Amino acid sequence: MIFPDEYKYVGVTKVLPESTEEPVYFLTEYLIEEREKPEKGSSEKGSSEYTVYRVKKSGDGFLRKVEALETIASGEEVVKYDRELNIKDRALLIETALKLCTGRVNTVIFTGVDRHVTIVHEPDPSAILEIEILDVAPPEPAWLSQVVRRLEASGIFGDLQVRFTENIVDLRRFEGEKSVFPCSSSGLEGKCLDSDILTEDGHLLVGCEISKTLFEMRFPELEYSFINICPFKSEIVVPSKSFITRCCRSEKSGLVNISGFEGAVVHWGASEYQVSEAVRNLVTRIRNKNSSAQDR
């Protein structure tokens, strides 16, 4: 796949340099040539057709000498997407290009809302990093999922080339008269540690290690069973890929590895900024590890 890191590396021209003596802007690594294509049987102008080149330059300064133009794609191999997109959303552009690259088409030109352009040549979906949102519900949607999706919609992760999937454990399956949950704000049907008094054995506590400690401090004489929902120890809240999750113990926040998967943990009440920072740190860690593995 060819997908420039920034659109500043892509230039557009309607007239190619007539010789390698003509200069181009020093940042130009790729050049799109746009030509008017006459309608068949007519001398009038028709639609445009494109050729995409890789530019080899030499020299110093803002304008540099073109040493060579290498054709990447041309003619029927190139299409221009007919709508403006957020061209900072790299995952969106790869996924959109994949849909358009059928038949002979292998290159898509995209225009941003600011009228700048970029290209995706031979889009590769494996270049998109999937991150799992690992959380529990209710509330519904799950809190962490709400935060990540709001941030994603804002475009803050656009340059990271990531996509999110949900792995949400629905705690309503444990509802019942004998069930005990940590907090009444969840709305789960059963009893709650923050509002109910328990006098009988045989309850099912659904919570984390702190919930377990509180239960035993409040009701030391009662026998009970326990389902742990802490992602560090749970048998039901388990990642299936790289993930972001949350924990009620702030000291456990940060980058972790659970069940062999790289992940980021934020505190139960983390801010949007903290969630965004955790995702960025996680992506950096994964990409650095992948890069180191490829260099071996």
Tab-separated table of C-alpha atoms in Angstrom:
chain	number	residue	atom	x	y	z
A	1	MET	CA	0.000	0.000	0.000
A	2	ILE	CA	1.108	3.544	-0.763
A	3	PHE	CA	-0.581	6.032	1.552
A	4	PRO	CA	1.412	9.221	2.246
A	5	ASP	CA	1.756	10.090	5.938
A	6	GLU	CA	0.585	13.643	5.215
A	7	TYR	CA	-1.216	15.222	2.288
A	8	LYS	CA	1.550	17.840	2.159
A	9	TYR	CA	3.620	15.224	0.315
A	10	VAL	CA	1.137	15.086	-2.589
A	11	GLY	CA	1.176	17.625	-5.412
A	12	VAL	CA	-1.324	18.144	-8.237
A	13	THR	CA	-0.592	19.487	-11.714
A	14	LYS	CA	-2.321	19.823	-15.066
A	15	VAL	CA	1.013	20.231	-16.846
A	16	LEU	CA	3.882	17.842	-16.143
A	17	PRO	CA	7.405	19.242	-16.030
A	18	GLU	CA	8.638	19.199	-19.651
A	19	SER	CA	12.089	18.173	-18.478
A	20	THR	CA	13.839	17.093	-15.337
A	21	GLU	CA	15.298	20.584	-15.176
A	22	GLU	CA	11.976	21.997	-13.974
A	23	PRO	CA	11.607	22.145	-10.199
A	24	VAL	CA	8.892	20.978	-7.808
A	25	TYR	CA	8.087	21.959	-4.234
A	26	PHE	CA	10.574	20.366	-1.850
A	27	LEU	CA	7.963	18.320	0.064
A	28	THR	CA	6.457	16.726	-3.050
A	29	GLU	CA	6.929	12.960	-2.979
A	30	TYR	CA	3.932	12.102	-5.169
A	31	LEU	CA	2.519	14.007	-8.121
A	32	ILE	CA	-0.978	13.697	-9.555
A	33	GLU	CA	-1.333	14.724	-13.185
A	34	GLU	CA	-4.895	15.659	-14.163
A	35	ARG	CA	-5.816	15.704	-17.859
A	36	GLU	CA	-9.041	16.509	-19.630
A	37	LYS	CA	-10.333	13.471	-21.511
A	38	PRO	CA	-12.378	14.347	-24.656
A	39	GLU	CA	-15.689	12.588	-25.110
A	40	LYS	CA	-15.607	9.932	-27.797
A	41	GLY	CA	-16.474	11.380	-31.212
A	42	SER	CA	-16.310	14.942	-29.906
A	43	SER	CA	-13.703	17.656	-29.644
A	44	GLU	CA	-15.321	19.023	-26.501
A	45	LYS	CA	-13.816	18.459	-23.093
A	46	GLY	CA	-15.078	15.523	-21.102
A	47	SER	CA	-14.173	14.042	-17.760
A	48	SER	CA	-10.710	14.018	-16.225
A	49	GLU	CA	-8.237	11.182	-16.134
A	50	TYR	CA	-5.238	10.901	-13.858
A	51	THR	CA	-1.726	9.572	-13.575
A	52	VAL	CA	0.013	9.252	-10.218
A	53	TYR	CA	3.802	9.496	-10.059
A	54	ARG	CA	6.457	8.985	-7.429
A	55	VAL	CA	8.886	11.910	-7.551
A	56	LYS	CA	12.638	11.594	-7.208
A	57	LYS	CA	14.248	14.962	-6.453
A	58	SER	CA	17.644	16.481	-5.808
A	59	GLY	CA	18.976	19.779	-4.564
A	60	ASP	CA	18.209	22.097	-1.655
A	61	GLY	CA	15.729	24.850	-0.924
A	62	PHE	CA	11.990	25.182	-1.418
A	63	LEU	CA	12.117	24.209	-5.095
A	64	ARG	CA	14.080	21.139	-6.131
A	65	LYS	CA	15.103	19.526	-9.381
A	66	VAL	CA	13.064	16.556	-10.622
A	67	GLU	CA	15.408	13.661	-11.286
A	68	ALA	CA	12.722	11.164	-12.334
A	69	LEU	CA	8.983	10.503	-12.344
A	70	GLU	CA	7.981	6.887	-11.661
A	71	THR	CA	4.447	5.992	-12.752
A	72	ILE	CA	2.470	4.346	-9.953
A	73	ALA	CA	-0.936	4.193	-11.644
A	74	SER	CA	-2.691	5.794	-14.615
A	75	GLY	CA	-5.836	5.883	-16.706
A	76	GLU	CA	-8.422	3.294	-15.702
A	77	GLU	CA	-6.344	2.333	-12.674
A	78	VAL	CA	-7.111	5.654	-10.966
A	79	VAL	CA	-10.429	7.035	-9.732
A	80	LYS	CA	-11.215	10.214	-7.836
A	81	TYR	CA	-13.687	9.894	-4.971
A	82	ASP	CA	-16.674	12.112	-5.683
A	83	ARG	CA	-17.150	13.524	-2.176
A	84	GLU	CA	-15.010	15.461	0.267
A	85	LEU	CA	-13.866	13.479	3.300
A	86	ASN	CA	-11.853	14.044	6.430
A	87	ILE	CA	-8.572	12.995	4.863
A	88	LYS	CA	-6.962	12.918	8.304
A	89	ASP	CA	-9.054	9.819	9.066
A	90	ARG	CA	-6.679	7.244	7.653
A	91	ALA	CA	-8.767	4.189	8.500
A	92	LEU	CA	-11.777	5.745	6.754
A	93	LEU	CA	-9.753	6.382	3.587
A	94	ILE	CA	-8.324	2.863	3.494
A	95	GLU	CA	-11.780	1.322	3.961
A	96	THR	CA	-13.335	3.613	1.347
A	97	ALA	CA	-10.547	2.897	-1.141
A	98	LEU	CA	-11.025	-0.840	-0.654
A	99	LYS	CA	-14.624	-0.545	-1.845
A	100	LEU	CA	-13.592	1.409	-4.932
A	101	CYS	CA	-10.633	-0.738	-5.951
A	102	THR	CA	-12.396	-3.245	-8.181
A	103	GLY	CA	-11.532	-4.400	-11.674
A	104	ARG	CA	-8.496	-2.470	-12.903
A	105	VAL	CA	-8.772	0.268	-10.268
A	106	ASN	CA	-5.948	0.185	-7.732
A	107	THR	CA	-5.589	3.852	-6.756
A	108	VAL	CA	-8.045	6.356	-5.287
A	109	ILE	CA	-7.617	10.127	-5.052
A	110	PHE	CA	-9.344	11.753	-2.092
A	111	THR	CA	-10.181	15.420	-1.544
A	112	GLY	CA	-10.440	16.854	1.951
A	113	VAL	CA	-12.894	19.428	3.234
A	114	ASP	CA	-10.001	21.924	2.951
A	115	ARG	CA	-9.566	20.967	-0.743
A	116	HIS	CA	-6.180	19.304	-0.215
A	117	VAL	CA	-5.751	15.868	-1.756
A	118	THR	CA	-4.109	12.569	-0.981
A	119	ILE	CA	-3.929	9.099	-2.532
A	120	VAL	CA	-4.321	5.487	-1.465
A	121	HIS	CA	-2.697	2.959	-3.794
A	122	GLU	CA	-3.461	-0.762	-3.354
A	123	PRO	CA	-5.261	-0.280	-0.001
A	124	ASP	CA	-4.317	-2.800	2.668
A	125	PRO	CA	-6.887	-3.387	5.446
A	126	SER	CA	-4.293	-5.169	7.585
A	127	ALA	CA	-2.658	-1.764	8.108
A	128	ILE	CA	-5.629	-0.758	10.283
A	129	LEU	CA	-5.064	-1.604	13.939
A	130	GLU	CA	-8.134	-3.007	15.712
A	131	ILE	CA	-8.599	-2.066	19.342
A	132	GLU	CA	-11.236	-3.703	21.481
A	133	ILE	CA	-13.298	-1.692	23.955
A	134	LEU	CA	-13.557	-4.094	26.905
A	135	ASP	CA	-16.223	-3.059	29.409
A	136	VAL	CA	-19.358	-4.087	31.292
A	137	ALA	CA	-22.963	-2.907	31.015
A	138	PRO	CA	-25.278	-1.468	32.180
A	139	PRO	CA	-25.236	1.479	31.887
A	140	GLU	CA	-25.974	1.015	28.216
A	141	PRO	CA	-24.180	1.893	26.074
A	142	ALA	CA	-21.253	0.972	28.288
A	143	TRP	CA	-19.484	4.028	29.699
A	144	LEU	CA	-16.092	3.409	28.091
A	145	SER	CA	-17.692	2.666	24.746
A	146	GLN	CA	-19.573	5.988	24.898
A	147	VAL	CA	-16.374	7.915	25.569
A	148	VAL	CA	-14.280	6.194	22.888
A	149	ARG	CA	-16.988	6.557	20.246
A	150	ARG	CA	-17.420	10.277	21.014
A	151	LEU	CA	-13.673	10.780	20.707
A	152	GLU	CA	-13.568	8.758	17.487
A	153	ALA	CA	-16.375	10.878	15.988
A	154	SER	CA	-14.428	14.043	16.858
A	155	GLY	CA	-11.554	12.864	14.628
A	156	ILE	CA	-8.982	12.812	17.412
A	157	PHE	CA	-7.827	9.292	16.459
A	158	GLY	CA	-7.842	9.898	12.691
A	159	ASP	CA	-4.076	9.851	12.250
A	160	LEU	CA	-3.668	6.630	14.262
A	161	GLN	CA	-5.162	4.375	11.560
A	162	VAL	CA	-7.273	2.434	14.081
A	163	ARG	CA	-10.741	0.941	14.312
A	164	PHE	CA	-12.612	0.039	17.493
A	165	THR	CA	-14.784	-2.978	18.229
A	166	GLU	CA	-16.860	-3.645	21.337
A	167	ASN	CA	-16.512	-6.525	23.765
A	168	ILE	CA	-19.166	-5.633	26.312
A	169	VAL	CA	-20.163	-8.078	29.054
A	170	ASP	CA	-23.854	-7.714	29.933
A	171	LEU	CA	-24.214	-8.113	33.704
A	172	ARG	CA	-27.999	-8.440	33.467
A	173	ARG	CA	-27.534	-12.165	33.044
A	174	PHE	CA	-26.667	-12.261	36.755
A	175	GLU	CA	-29.727	-10.336	37.960
A	176	GLY	CA	-31.824	-11.964	40.694
A	177	GLU	CA	-33.010	-11.752	44.284
A	178	LYS	CA	-29.800	-13.284	45.595
A	179	SER	CA	-27.467	-11.218	43.392
A	180	VAL	CA	-25.397	-8.396	44.851
A	181	PHE	CA	-23.847	-5.649	42.726
A	182	PRO	CA	-21.387	-2.935	43.786
A	183	CYS	CA	-23.451	0.170	43.081
A	184	SER	CA	-27.150	1.028	42.869
A	185	SER	CA	-26.480	3.493	40.022
A	186	SER	CA	-26.088	0.530	37.661
A	187	GLY	CA	-29.841	-0.055	37.717
A	188	LEU	CA	-29.323	-3.820	37.905
A	189	GLU	CA	-32.046	-5.861	39.569
A	190	GLY	CA	-30.801	-7.299	42.823
A	191	LYS	CA	-29.157	-5.959	45.942
A	192	CYS	CA	-26.330	-3.440	46.083
A	193	LEU	CA	-23.431	-3.003	48.445
A	194	ASP	CA	-23.986	0.730	48.737
A	195	SER	CA	-27.643	0.540	49.761
A	196	ASP	CA	-28.745	-2.872	51.089
A	197	ILE	CA	-28.299	-4.838	54.311
A	198	LEU	CA	-27.739	-8.586	53.853
A	199	THR	CA	-28.692	-11.078	56.556
A	200	GLU	CA	-28.667	-14.463	54.784
A	201	ASP	CA	-26.062	-16.788	53.328
A	202	GLY	CA	-26.027	-17.775	49.668
A	203	HIS	CA	-25.740	-14.462	47.842
A	204	LEU	CA	-23.892	-14.065	44.532
A	205	LEU	CA	-21.560	-11.078	44.511
A	206	VAL	CA	-20.805	-9.732	41.027
A	207	GLY	CA	-17.983	-7.227	41.275
A	208	CYS	CA	-14.240	-6.720	41.649
A	209	GLU	CA	-11.689	-7.261	44.422
A	210	ILE	CA	-12.716	-4.035	46.140
A	211	SER	CA	-16.350	-5.184	46.107
A	212	LYS	CA	-15.233	-8.466	47.638
A	213	THR	CA	-13.313	-6.663	50.388
A	214	LEU	CA	-16.264	-4.394	51.164
A	215	PHE	CA	-18.669	-7.338	51.257
A	216	GLU	CA	-16.507	-9.181	53.760
A	217	MET	CA	-16.029	-6.059	55.891
A	218	ARG	CA	-19.766	-5.393	56.045
A	219	PHE	CA	-20.996	-8.978	56.296
A	220	PRO	CA	-18.110	-11.048	57.700
A	221	GLU	CA	-20.390	-13.809	58.943
A	222	LEU	CA	-22.117	-14.510	55.610
A	223	GLU	CA	-21.180	-17.195	53.088
A	224	TYR	CA	-21.405	-16.143	49.451
A	225	SER	CA	-20.181	-16.900	45.945
A	226	PHE	CA	-18.260	-14.457	43.793
A	227	ILE	CA	-17.967	-13.555	40.109
A	228	ASN	CA	-14.971	-11.342	39.471
A	229	ILE	CA	-15.446	-8.704	36.745
A	230	CYS	CA	-12.005	-7.114	37.135
A	231	PRO	CA	-10.264	-7.509	33.746
A	232	PHE	CA	-7.028	-8.446	35.540
A	233	LYS	CA	-8.582	-11.542	37.154
A	234	SER	CA	-11.950	-12.127	35.509
A	235	GLU	CA	-12.993	-15.248	33.630
A	236	ILE	CA	-15.790	-13.400	31.825
A	237	VAL	CA	-14.309	-9.941	31.151
A	238	VAL	CA	-11.480	-11.176	28.932
A	239	PRO	CA	-9.867	-9.444	25.912
A	240	SER	CA	-9.692	-11.144	22.529
A	241	LYS	CA	-7.279	-8.653	20.909
A	242	SER	CA	-5.478	-5.406	21.731
A	243	PHE	CA	-7.809	-3.517	24.060
A	244	ILE	CA	-8.695	-0.594	26.263
A	245	THR	CA	-10.541	-1.217	29.508
A	246	ARG	CA	-11.073	0.361	32.921
A	247	CYS	CA	-10.391	-0.503	36.536
A	248	CYS	CA	-11.525	1.051	39.821
A	249	ARG	CA	-7.973	1.020	41.192
A	250	SER	CA	-6.117	4.028	39.824
A	251	GLU	CA	-2.700	2.494	40.511
A	252	LYS	CA	-3.431	-0.141	37.862
A	253	SER	CA	-3.910	2.455	35.122
A	254	GLY	CA	-1.460	2.359	32.235
A	255	LEU	CA	-0.183	-0.067	29.613
A	256	VAL	CA	-0.629	-3.749	30.453
A	257	ASN	CA	-0.662	-7.225	28.965
A	258	ILE	CA	-3.614	-9.466	29.801
A	259	SER	CA	-4.083	-12.949	28.361
A	260	GLY	CA	-1.242	-12.231	25.936
A	261	PHE	CA	-2.839	-9.079	24.501
A	262	GLU	CA	-1.451	-5.561	24.757
A	263	GLY	CA	-3.876	-3.166	26.389
A	264	ALA	CA	-4.441	0.139	28.137
A	265	VAL	CA	-6.254	0.523	31.453
A	266	VAL	CA	-7.912	3.763	32.553
A	267	HIS	CA	-9.472	4.526	35.903
A	268	TRP	CA	-13.202	3.893	36.308
A	269	GLY	CA	-13.868	7.634	36.211
A	270	ALA	CA	-11.234	8.696	33.686
A	271	SER	CA	-11.703	11.868	31.648
A	272	GLU	CA	-11.970	11.997	27.876
A	273	TYR	CA	-8.440	13.380	27.738
A	274	GLN	CA	-7.100	10.451	29.768
A	275	VAL	CA	-8.890	7.925	27.550
A	276	SER	CA	-7.531	9.603	24.416
A	277	GLU	CA	-4.009	9.622	25.835
A	278	ALA	CA	-4.291	5.942	26.808
A	279	VAL	CA	-5.319	4.967	23.268
A	280	ARG	CA	-2.411	6.908	21.767
A	281	ASN	CA	0.079	5.360	24.183
A	282	LEU	CA	-1.255	1.896	23.389
A	283	VAL	CA	-1.044	2.397	19.615
A	284	THR	CA	2.518	3.705	19.941
A	285	ARG	CA	3.518	0.675	22.020
A	286	ILE	CA	1.970	-1.836	19.608
A	287	ARG	CA	3.418	-0.187	16.497
A	288	ASN	CA	6.877	0.058	18.078
A	289	LYS	CA	6.767	-3.647	19.014
A	290	ASN	CA	5.594	-4.608	15.531
A	291	SER	CA	8.343	-2.501	13.974
A	292	SER	CA	10.998	-4.069	16.207
A	293	ALA	CA	9.747	-7.564	15.334
A	294	GLN	CA	9.958	-6.819	11.595
A	295	ASP	CA	13.520	-5.522	11.956
A	296	ARG	CA	14.752	-8.786	13.492
